[in-house]
Every structure is written in structure tokens, then in C-alpha cells.
Short mmCIF file of C-alpha atoms in Angstrom, two decimals:
data_model
loop_
_atom_site.label_atom_id
_atom_site.label_comp_id
_atom_site.label_asym_id
_atom_site.label_seq_id
_atom_site.Cartn_x
_atom_site.Cartn_y
_atom_site.Cartn_z
CA UNK A 157 5.46 -25.29 33.72
CA UNK A 158 3.30 -26.23 36.66
CA UNK A 159 0.58 -23.74 37.56
CA UNK A 160 0.76 -25.04 41.12
CA UNK A 161 4.17 -23.44 41.48
CA UNK A 162 2.06 -20.31 42.12
CA UNK A 163 -0.72 -19.58 44.58
CA UNK A 164 -3.51 -17.09 43.96
CA UNK A 165 -1.67 -14.25 45.74
CA UNK A 166 1.45 -14.77 43.62
CA UNK A 167 -0.65 -14.80 40.46
CA UNK A 168 -2.36 -11.60 41.58
CA UNK A 169 1.12 -10.09 41.95
CA UNK A 170 2.14 -11.33 38.47
CA UNK A 171 -0.89 -9.57 37.04
CA UNK A 172 0.22 -6.37 38.80
CA UNK A 173 3.69 -6.73 37.29
CA UNK A 174 2.17 -7.15 33.85
CA UNK A 175 -0.13 -4.16 34.34
CA UNK A 176 2.81 -2.21 35.83
CA UNK A 177 0.90 -1.10 38.87
CA UNK A 178 0.46 -1.83 42.57
CA UNK A 179 -2.04 -4.37 43.83
CA UNK A 180 -4.03 -4.19 47.07
CA UNK A 181 -5.48 -7.42 48.51
CA UNK A 182 -8.56 -6.93 50.69
CA UNK A 183 -11.79 -8.83 51.38
CA UNK A 184 -10.92 -11.57 48.90
CA UNK A 185 -10.33 -9.13 46.04
CA UNK A 186 -7.22 -7.90 44.25
CA UNK A 187 -7.55 -4.22 43.34
CA UNK A 188 -5.29 -2.71 40.69
CA UNK A 189 -5.06 1.07 40.37
CA UNK A 190 -3.86 2.51 37.07
CA UNK A 191 -3.91 6.27 36.83
CA UNK A 192 -7.28 7.29 38.25
CA UNK A 193 -9.09 3.99 37.62
CA UNK A 194 -9.40 0.80 39.66
CA UNK A 195 -9.74 -2.74 38.31
CA UNK A 196 -11.11 -5.49 40.55
CA UNK A 197 -10.32 -9.21 40.41
CA UNK A 198 -11.83 -11.64 42.92
CA UNK A 199 -9.18 -14.08 44.15
CA UNK A 200 -11.81 -16.79 43.76
CA UNK A 201 -11.62 -16.27 39.97
CA UNK A 202 -7.92 -17.07 40.07
CA UNK A 203 -8.55 -20.19 42.15
CA UNK A 204 -11.26 -21.34 39.73
CA UNK A 205 -8.91 -20.85 36.78
CA UNK A 206 -6.11 -22.72 38.58
CA UNK A 207 -8.45 -25.65 39.27
CA UNK A 208 -9.44 -25.83 35.60
CA UNK A 209 -5.83 -25.52 34.37
CA UNK A 210 -4.74 -28.35 36.68
CA UNK A 211 -6.97 -30.74 34.71
CA UNK A 212 -5.32 -29.86 31.40
CA UNK A 213 -2.12 -30.65 29.54
CA UNK A 214 0.24 -28.54 27.44
CA UNK A 215 1.36 -29.37 23.88
CA UNK A 216 4.17 -27.59 22.07
CA UNK A 217 4.47 -24.60 24.43
CA UNK A 218 1.23 -22.72 23.97
CA UNK A 219 -1.62 -25.23 23.48
CA UNK A 220 -3.68 -25.89 26.60
CA UNK A 221 -6.03 -28.85 26.29
CA UNK A 222 -8.12 -31.52 28.00
CA UNK A 223 -10.15 -34.43 26.60
CA UNK A 224 -12.88 -32.03 25.51
CA UNK A 225 -11.23 -28.61 25.10
CA UNK A 226 -8.31 -27.13 23.19
CA UNK A 227 -7.00 -23.55 23.20
CA UNK A 228 -3.97 -22.02 21.50
CA UNK A 229 -2.91 -18.44 20.82
CA UNK A 230 -3.16 -17.38 17.17
CA UNK A 231 -2.00 -14.47 15.03
CA UNK A 232 -4.25 -13.24 12.24
CA UNK A 233 -2.58 -11.49 9.31
CA UNK A 234 -5.56 -9.68 7.82
CA UNK A 235 -7.58 -6.52 8.52
CA UNK A 236 -10.78 -8.52 9.14
CA UNK A 237 -9.87 -10.26 12.40
CA UNK A 238 -9.92 -7.27 14.64
CA UNK A 239 -13.70 -7.53 14.81
CA UNK A 240 -13.19 -10.95 16.43
CA UNK A 241 -12.13 -9.21 19.61
CA UNK A 242 -15.65 -7.81 20.02
CA UNK A 243 -17.56 -10.34 17.91
CA UNK A 244 -16.10 -13.86 18.20
CA UNK A 245 -15.95 -16.07 15.13
CA UNK A 246 -17.92 -19.19 16.07
CA UNK A 247 -18.60 -22.25 13.91
CA UNK A 248 -20.63 -25.23 15.16
CA UNK A 249 -20.57 -28.67 13.58
CA UNK A 250 -23.77 -30.34 14.78
CA UNK A 251 -22.84 -33.64 13.11
CA UNK A 252 -19.55 -34.14 14.96
CA UNK A 253 -20.60 -31.96 17.93
CA UNK A 254 -17.47 -29.83 17.64
CA UNK A 255 -17.46 -26.05 18.15
CA UNK A 256 -14.74 -23.73 16.87
CA UNK A 257 -14.21 -20.22 18.21
CA UNK A 258 -11.67 -17.45 17.62
CA UNK A 259 -11.90 -14.70 20.22
CA UNK A 260 -10.04 -13.10 23.10
CA UNK A 261 -8.23 -15.56 25.35
CA UNK A 262 -10.18 -17.28 28.12
CA UNK A 263 -9.50 -16.31 31.72
CA UNK A 264 -7.73 -19.57 32.47
CA UNK A 265 -5.58 -19.34 29.34
CA UNK A 266 -4.66 -15.75 30.19
CA UNK A 267 -3.56 -16.73 33.70
CA UNK A 268 -1.72 -19.80 32.44
CA UNK A 269 0.07 -17.70 29.80
CA UNK A 270 1.50 -15.10 32.18
CA UNK A 271 2.62 -17.84 34.59
CA UNK A 272 4.33 -19.75 31.77
CA UNK A 273 5.93 -16.60 30.36
CA UNK A 274 7.17 -15.64 33.81
CA UNK A 275 8.78 -19.03 34.28
CA UNK A 276 10.54 -18.77 30.90
CA UNK A 277 11.73 -15.24 31.64
CA UNK A 278 9.71 -13.68 28.82
CA UNK A 279 6.81 -12.07 30.70
CA UNK A 280 7.93 -8.51 30.09
CA UNK A 281 8.31 -9.30 26.39
CA UNK A 282 4.57 -10.04 26.15
CA UNK A 283 3.65 -6.54 27.29
CA UNK A 284 2.74 -4.26 24.40
CA UNK A 285 4.42 -1.25 25.99
CA UNK A 286 2.98 2.23 26.67
CA UNK A 287 0.43 1.78 23.88
CA UNK A 288 -1.17 -1.08 25.80
CA UNK A 289 -1.68 1.05 28.89
CA UNK A 290 -2.94 3.93 26.75
CA UNK A 291 -5.65 1.64 25.36
CA UNK A 292 -7.04 1.25 28.87
CA UNK A 293 -8.42 4.78 28.62
CA UNK A 294 -10.88 3.60 25.96
CA UNK A 295 -12.30 0.82 28.15
CA UNK A 296 -15.58 1.23 30.00
CA UNK A 297 -15.66 2.00 33.71
CA UNK A 298 -16.85 -1.51 34.61
CA UNK A 299 -13.92 -3.23 32.85
CA UNK A 300 -12.54 -6.17 34.84
CA UNK A 301 -8.89 -6.59 35.79
CA UNK A 302 -8.53 -9.50 33.37
CA UNK A 303 -9.95 -7.40 30.52
CA UNK A 304 -7.37 -4.76 31.41
CA UNK A 305 -4.73 -7.48 31.34
CA UNK A 306 -5.88 -8.61 27.87
CA UNK A 307 -5.58 -5.04 26.66
CA UNK A 308 -2.06 -4.55 27.98
CA UNK A 309 -1.02 -7.85 26.38
CA UNK A 310 -2.20 -6.60 23.00
CA UNK A 311 -5.68 -8.20 23.05
CA UNK A 312 -4.36 -11.50 21.79
CA UNK A 313 -6.72 -13.96 20.13
CA UNK A 314 -6.97 -17.68 20.77
CA UNK A 315 -8.48 -20.55 18.84
CA UNK A 316 -10.76 -22.64 21.03
CA UNK A 317 -12.14 -26.03 20.04
CA UNK A 318 -14.72 -27.86 22.13
CA UNK A 319 -15.92 -31.40 21.56
CA UNK A 320 -18.62 -33.32 23.39
CA UNK A 321 -16.61 -36.51 22.72
CA UNK A 322 -13.26 -37.42 24.23
CA UNK A 323 -10.61 -36.13 21.83
CA UNK A 324 -6.84 -36.63 21.86
CA UNK A 325 -4.28 -33.95 21.02
CA UNK A 326 -3.60 -35.25 17.49
CA UNK A 327 -7.29 -35.02 16.67
CA UNK A 328 -7.47 -31.49 18.08
CA UNK A 329 -4.46 -30.49 15.97
CA UNK A 330 -6.10 -32.02 12.89
CA UNK A 331 -9.32 -30.10 13.59
CA UNK A 332 -7.31 -26.91 14.04
CA UNK A 333 -5.51 -27.44 10.74
CA UNK A 334 -8.80 -28.05 8.94
CA UNK A 335 -10.26 -24.82 10.30
CA UNK A 336 -7.19 -22.82 9.23
CA UNK A 337 -7.58 -23.98 5.62
CA UNK A 338 -11.34 -23.45 5.76
CA UNK A 339 -10.90 -19.82 6.83
CA UNK A 340 -8.10 -19.18 4.34
CA UNK A 341 -10.08 -20.67 1.45
CA UNK A 342 -13.43 -19.06 2.18
CA UNK A 343 -12.52 -15.74 3.80
CA UNK A 344 -8.97 -15.12 2.56
CA UNK A 345 -8.09 -15.04 6.25
CA UNK A 346 -4.65 -16.18 7.42
CA UNK A 347 -4.87 -17.53 10.97
CA UNK A 348 -1.53 -18.80 12.25
CA UNK A 349 -1.12 -20.73 15.53
CA UNK A 350 1.72 -19.40 17.70
CA UNK A 351 3.02 -22.72 19.00
CA UNK A 352 6.02 -21.43 20.94
CA UNK A 353 6.47 -18.65 23.48
CA UNK A 354 9.36 -17.18 21.49
CA UNK A 355 6.99 -16.51 18.57
CA UNK A 356 4.81 -14.42 20.88
CA UNK A 357 7.55 -12.60 22.76
CA UNK A 358 10.15 -11.82 20.09
CA UNK A 359 8.55 -8.58 18.87
CA UNK A 360 8.35 -7.38 22.47
CA UNK A 361 12.08 -8.01 22.89
CA UNK A 362 12.92 -5.80 19.93
CA UNK A 363 10.53 -3.13 21.19
CA UNK A 364 12.19 -3.25 24.59
CA UNK A 365 15.62 -2.77 22.98
CA UNK A 366 14.54 0.11 20.77
CA UNK A 367 11.67 1.66 22.70
CA UNK A 368 11.82 5.44 22.66
CA UNK A 369 9.22 8.12 23.23
CA UNK A 370 8.39 10.08 20.08
CA UNK A 371 9.17 13.29 21.98
CA UNK A 372 12.75 12.05 22.49
CA UNK A 373 13.43 11.16 18.85
CA UNK A 374 15.56 13.28 16.54
CA UNK A 375 14.76 13.58 12.82
CA UNK A 376 16.80 11.28 10.54
CA UNK A 377 20.23 12.66 9.69
CA UNK A 378 21.30 10.04 7.18
CA UNK A 379 20.12 9.01 3.73
CA UNK A 380 19.46 5.29 3.23
CA UNK A 381 19.31 3.11 0.13
CA UNK A 382 15.63 2.91 -0.88
CA UNK A 383 15.74 -0.73 -2.05
CA UNK A 384 17.34 -1.83 1.21
CA UNK A 385 14.81 0.11 3.28
CA UNK A 386 11.92 -1.49 1.37
CA UNK A 387 13.19 -5.01 2.10
CA UNK A 388 13.89 -4.15 5.74
CA UNK A 389 10.48 -2.57 6.32
CA UNK A 390 8.78 -5.60 4.72
CA UNK A 391 10.68 -7.79 7.19
CA UNK A 392 9.44 -5.94 10.25
CA UNK A 393 5.91 -5.42 8.89
CA UNK A 394 4.94 -9.07 9.39
CA UNK A 395 5.10 -11.75 12.05
CA UNK A 396 5.63 -14.44 9.41
CA UNK A 397 9.13 -15.84 10.10
CA UNK A 398 9.72 -16.94 6.51
CA UNK A 399 8.94 -13.51 5.08
CA UNK A 400 11.06 -11.88 7.77
CA UNK A 401 14.10 -14.06 7.12
CA UNK A 402 13.96 -13.71 3.33
CA UNK A 403 13.38 -9.94 3.53
CA UNK A 404 16.47 -9.44 5.68
CA UNK A 405 18.40 -11.80 3.39
CA UNK A 406 17.43 -9.66 0.38
CA UNK A 407 19.18 -6.70 2.05
CA UNK A 408 22.44 -8.66 1.88
CA UNK A 409 21.65 -10.13 -1.54
CA UNK A 410 21.36 -6.62 -2.99
CA UNK A 411 25.17 -6.39 -3.00
CA UNK A 412 26.10 -9.88 -4.17
CA UNK A 413 26.84 -9.11 -7.80
CA UNK A 414 28.69 -5.85 -7.17
CA UNK A 415 30.89 -7.13 -4.32
CA UNK A 416 31.64 -10.35 -6.19
CA UNK A 417 32.66 -8.48 -9.34
CA UNK A 418 34.76 -6.04 -7.32
CA UNK A 419 36.51 -8.93 -5.58
CA UNK A 420 37.17 -10.75 -8.87
CA UNK A 421 38.52 -7.61 -10.52
CA UNK A 422 40.84 -6.99 -7.59
CA UNK A 423 42.09 -10.56 -7.74
CA UNK A 424 42.78 -10.25 -11.49
CA UNK A 425 44.53 -6.88 -11.03
CA UNK A 426 46.67 -8.38 -8.29
CA UNK A 427 47.57 -11.35 -10.47
CA UNK A 428 48.52 -9.40 -13.62
CA UNK A 429 50.57 -6.82 -11.71
CA UNK A 430 52.74 -9.43 -10.00
CA UNK A 431 56.39 -9.20 -11.13
CA UNK A 432 56.28 -12.92 -11.92
CA UNK A 433 53.36 -12.54 -14.35
CA UNK A 434 53.93 -12.21 -18.08
CA UNK A 435 51.22 -12.00 -20.73
CA UNK A 436 53.67 -13.65 -23.11
CA UNK A 437 53.71 -16.89 -21.09
CA UNK A 438 50.81 -19.23 -21.86
CA UNK A 439 51.16 -20.77 -18.39
CA UNK A 440 50.44 -17.41 -16.73
CA UNK A 441 47.46 -16.67 -18.98
CA UNK A 442 46.10 -20.20 -18.43
CA UNK A 443 46.34 -19.69 -14.67
CA UNK A 444 44.39 -16.44 -14.99
CA UNK A 445 41.68 -18.18 -17.06
CA UNK A 446 41.46 -20.96 -14.44
CA UNK A 447 40.97 -18.38 -11.69
CA UNK A 448 38.10 -16.76 -13.59
CA UNK A 449 36.51 -20.15 -14.38
CA UNK A 450 36.56 -21.12 -10.71
CA UNK A 451 34.66 -17.96 -9.80
CA UNK A 452 32.21 -17.86 -12.70
CA UNK A 453 29.92 -20.57 -14.01
CA UNK A 454 27.98 -20.82 -17.27
CA UNK A 455 24.44 -22.10 -16.89
CA UNK A 456 22.02 -22.06 -19.84
CA UNK A 457 24.31 -19.65 -21.67
CA UNK A 458 24.21 -17.28 -18.68
CA UNK A 459 27.29 -16.42 -16.62
CA UNK A 460 26.60 -16.76 -12.91
CA UNK A 461 28.63 -16.46 -9.74
CA UNK A 462 28.74 -18.19 -6.39
CA UNK A 463 26.08 -16.70 -4.09
CA UNK A 464 27.76 -18.32 -1.11
CA UNK A 465 31.07 -16.65 -1.93
CA UNK A 466 29.28 -13.34 -2.55
CA UNK A 467 27.60 -13.66 0.86
CA UNK A 468 30.99 -14.25 2.49
CA UNK A 469 32.36 -11.10 0.82
CA UNK A 470 29.30 -9.06 1.83
CA UNK A 471 29.61 -10.15 5.47
CA UNK A 472 33.34 -9.40 5.46
CA UNK A 473 32.84 -5.96 3.97
CA UNK A 474 29.83 -4.68 5.93
CA UNK A 475 29.46 -6.62 9.18
CA UNK A 476 30.98 -5.47 12.47
CA UNK A 477 31.12 -8.69 14.48
CA UNK A 478 31.27 -7.20 17.98
CA UNK A 479 28.34 -4.91 17.26
CA UNK A 480 26.26 -7.93 16.23
CA UNK A 481 27.29 -9.85 19.35
CA UNK A 482 26.36 -6.90 21.58
CA UNK A 483 22.91 -6.60 19.98
CA UNK A 484 22.30 -10.34 20.27
CA UNK A 485 23.25 -10.30 23.95
CA UNK A 486 20.86 -7.42 24.57
CA UNK A 487 18.07 -9.20 22.71
CA UNK A 488 18.63 -12.67 24.20
CA UNK A 489 21.80 -13.53 26.09
CA UNK A 490 21.46 -17.23 25.23
CA UNK A 491 21.60 -16.84 21.44
CA UNK A 492 25.37 -16.45 20.96
CA UNK A 493 25.91 -19.73 22.79
CA UNK A 494 23.03 -21.31 20.85
CA UNK A 495 24.62 -20.45 17.49
CA UNK A 496 27.92 -21.85 18.75
CA UNK A 497 26.51 -25.22 19.83
CA UNK A 498 23.50 -25.86 17.56
CA UNK A 499 23.05 -26.32 13.84
CA UNK A 500 19.85 -25.04 12.25
CA UNK A 501 17.57 -28.01 12.75
CA UNK A 502 15.78 -28.04 9.39
CA UNK A 503 18.62 -26.80 7.14
CA UNK A 504 21.72 -28.24 8.81
CA UNK A 505 23.09 -24.70 8.81
CA UNK A 506 26.60 -24.51 10.27
CA UNK A 507 27.42 -23.85 13.89
CA UNK A 508 29.14 -20.48 14.28
CA UNK A 509 31.24 -19.29 17.21
CA UNK A 510 30.82 -15.51 17.15
CA UNK A 511 33.16 -15.21 20.13
CA UNK A 512 36.10 -16.68 18.19
CA UNK A 513 39.02 -14.54 17.05
CA UNK A 514 39.34 -16.48 13.78
CA UNK A 515 37.43 -14.07 11.55
CA UNK A 516 37.71 -16.09 8.34
CA UNK A 517 36.21 -19.14 10.05
CA UNK A 518 33.41 -17.02 11.54
CA UNK A 519 32.53 -15.57 8.13
CA UNK A 520 32.57 -18.97 6.43
CA UNK A 521 30.41 -20.64 9.09
CA UNK A 522 28.06 -17.68 9.40
CA UNK A 523 27.56 -17.56 5.64
CA UNK A 524 26.96 -21.32 5.66
CA UNK A 525 24.32 -21.00 8.39
CA UNK A 526 22.50 -18.17 6.61
CA UNK A 527 22.76 -19.59 3.09
CA UNK A 528 21.67 -23.12 4.03
CA UNK A 529 18.65 -21.74 5.85
CA UNK A 530 17.75 -19.50 2.91
CA UNK A 531 17.94 -22.49 0.55
CA UNK A 532 15.75 -24.62 2.82
CA UNK A 533 13.11 -21.87 2.80
CA UNK A 534 13.19 -21.30 -0.94
CA UNK A 535 13.66 -24.87 -2.20
CA UNK A 536 10.99 -27.09 -0.68
CA UNK A 537 10.88 -29.90 -3.23
CA UNK A 538 9.73 -33.22 -1.90
CA UNK A 539 12.80 -35.36 -1.32
CA UNK A 540 15.21 -32.54 -0.55
CA UNK A 541 17.27 -33.48 2.47
CA UNK A 542 17.07 -29.99 3.94
CA UNK A 543 13.72 -28.25 3.65
CA UNK A 544 11.53 -26.09 5.81
CA UNK A 545 8.10 -27.23 6.95
CA UNK A 546 5.87 -24.22 7.80
CA UNK A 547 4.69 -23.98 11.41
CA UNK A 548 6.47 -27.18 12.51
CA UNK A 549 9.94 -25.65 12.04
CA UNK A 550 9.07 -22.11 13.13
CA UNK A 551 10.55 -22.65 16.59
CA UNK A 552 13.96 -23.07 14.94
CA UNK A 553 13.59 -20.39 12.27
CA UNK A 554 12.63 -17.64 14.73
CA UNK A 555 15.99 -18.09 16.46
CA UNK A 556 17.79 -17.24 13.21
CA UNK A 557 15.88 -14.03 12.55
CA UNK A 558 17.53 -11.75 15.16
CA UNK A 559 20.98 -12.64 13.80
CA UNK A 560 20.02 -11.81 10.22
CA UNK A 561 18.04 -8.72 11.20
CA UNK A 562 20.97 -7.19 13.07
CA UNK A 563 23.34 -8.00 10.20
CA UNK A 564 20.95 -6.39 7.68
CA UNK A 565 20.78 -3.28 9.88
CA UNK A 566 24.58 -3.10 9.88
CA UNK A 567 24.61 -3.29 6.08
CA UNK A 568 22.00 -0.53 5.70
CA UNK A 569 23.89 1.74 8.07
CA UNK A 570 27.25 0.97 6.49
CA UNK A 571 26.16 2.17 3.04
CA UNK A 572 24.12 5.15 4.26
CA UNK A 573 25.30 8.72 3.82
CA UNK A 574 24.95 11.94 5.81
CA UNK A 575 21.98 13.94 4.58
#
């Protein structure tokens, strides 16, 4: 994503698109008018940022670095960090001459981010919606255009590391990792690098799909299962992909035992009511026992059932395939094709062609994709062939979340009742 694909005037226009306003270029300044306020940005500031960016490299998709500087966007899951937007967290190591800082993004990073997001087609997904523009009212009259831009983008934080010595990317990543543990251990502060643009933009995509003014909303007219709602709300209350995936999975898992038992009972009823069945024939009874054994297993004196089979039944009973496809296409038109052509990288979850007319194959492959991924998240023993590595595998996990979220929504709606 080459910054030199843009000139300063085009970047000024991108800022206007992000701010959702017009821009006037005059006397070397870009002036943005939002409501009754004007925000000024000298074009020379853009040129200076472009010159600095040109000397840097990009790692993953969101780390901008040189031999002496490193900056990456981070998400902080704790109430404490919000003070960092006004009071940066700064730690200096005088022995190694390394400085760590968590604060609002630098001007060059901000400009680089909107250019990169625009090239990937996700710029509008970074915008925090009407709330972002409403926050502008609280800013002082002398606020700069870039401060206004930070506000509209949700006042994102970045981790910055500076070293007086030449430092390669692996060393910067090691320093970053050390700081993350240091903060977690000492301050109970979870700082998570957002290494891929999709991690930053995915919440904006959902908001864009569902965005509605409060004045246009009706009161709820259906009653929903409380347990399912709790799992669903937990899933959307965090940006942690693992928690999201497992929360949406728990919505489906809620029904496993009941749907499995119902299915087994129906199979037994069908078998014993066949005209060819006789309870007097040992062969017929033995066949019935075999059927039950295949479905149930005894582990440590406890009777269990196949979760995979229960997942297949749950998907068959509650999921409307075309509705899921339509939601996926609205969220990200590339995902349906992605699921068709790509396994889940870290779990070897099955490819699934949601456009196929072979429903049994779809259910089997979809259940395989979901269940394998769930197992990789839950079972992370050293030596397992399929396991999830936090942060490194997030770029793959986040692609699975929309699919499971939309399925969980279908389940919740399917079992709801009119109030």
C-alpha cells in the first residue's frame, strides 16, 4: 500500500470523506467545515507526513516502522486506558535507550491508516458513525483537522516504541510483547495489538449493516431466551475474537442435548413402528441396541453424545441458509467465496460451499468448520496438530466470526416468541 499512490490534495480529500464534509483548498490550507465549525489543516503537514512515511516499512498490515521507530494500533480492554488519550502512558528505559508510549495515533500514522484503509476498501468501516461526529461538539475551538479526524475514527490508540539504536522488526515485536505482559502483570491492563485491518474495521461493518437512529426504532415485540441473549451479548461486548467465537458457539451449544435426544427418540420410534420390526426377534432388538450405541458413548460412567452430530442437527433445525448468505454478502461480499475455497488455517476446518444446493453436504461441512475451530480454541495442548495461537492466528479467526454470529442470531430468532 504505497503512500505515493496519493498526493497531498487526494489525501486532503480522503480526510474530507472520513469526516463526511466538504473541503476547501486555499492558500496552502485545507479547510473542513462541519456544522458551524471549521477545522484547518496545512497541506505542508500532509507533505511532511508523507515524507516520513516513505522512509518506513509495514509489517503485518498495521505496524509502521523504521530502524528507530515502531507504531501499531492497539485496543485496550479495561476502563483505565481512556485517560491515555489525554495523558499518554510513557515508559523510558535509560539503560537500553528505548521509550514506550501508548497514546493517540501520530499524524503520520493517522494519514497512513486512512490511505491504507481506502486502498483495501474498508475506510468507511473505520468511521465510528454519528457518535464520532457528535463528539466533535466537545472539542475546543482551536482543535486541528487531524484531531477532528482522530475523534471521528473513535480516538484510536497506538503503541509507539522509539530506540536510539538501529532495531529490526523482530526486536520491535519482542519489545512490544514484553511491554504487553508488563502492563498486564502490573496494572491488570490488557493491551492488544490490532495487527490486521479487518480487526479494526469489522465492528464498523456490523454497525453499517444495522445502524438505525434511536428515534426510528420500535420497542421489542418478541420474547427471547435469556440464556441465549446472555451469550450473544457477551459476544458483542468485546473485541476479543476468541471470546466472540465461543460466545456465539454457546448459543448453538445450548440446544445440543435436547435436539440430539429428540433426534434419537424419533429414530427409535421410526424403527420400532416399522412393519418389519418385531420385539420378539432378537435380531431386531440387537439392531436397535446397535443404533443407540452408535449415538451414545459411555465415558467415566457418564453417557455422552456426539457434539458434532448435535451441531449438525442444530444447524439443520434452526439455520436458514439463504438468510445467512444474504447477511454475509452485505457484511463482506468476499466471505462466501472465501469459505468455499479456504480451510480455517489454524484448525483445518472444512471448506463449505454455501451456494451449493446439496443441503446435507453444506450442513456437514459447515458443522466441521465450526466444530474444528471451536476445538482448536478450547484445546491448546502443546503437540496438538490443530491449535490456536493468540494474536498470530487472529487474522484467520476474525473471518469465521461473522458466519457464526449470523447463525447464532438465526437460532435466537427461531426460538423466540411473540410478546
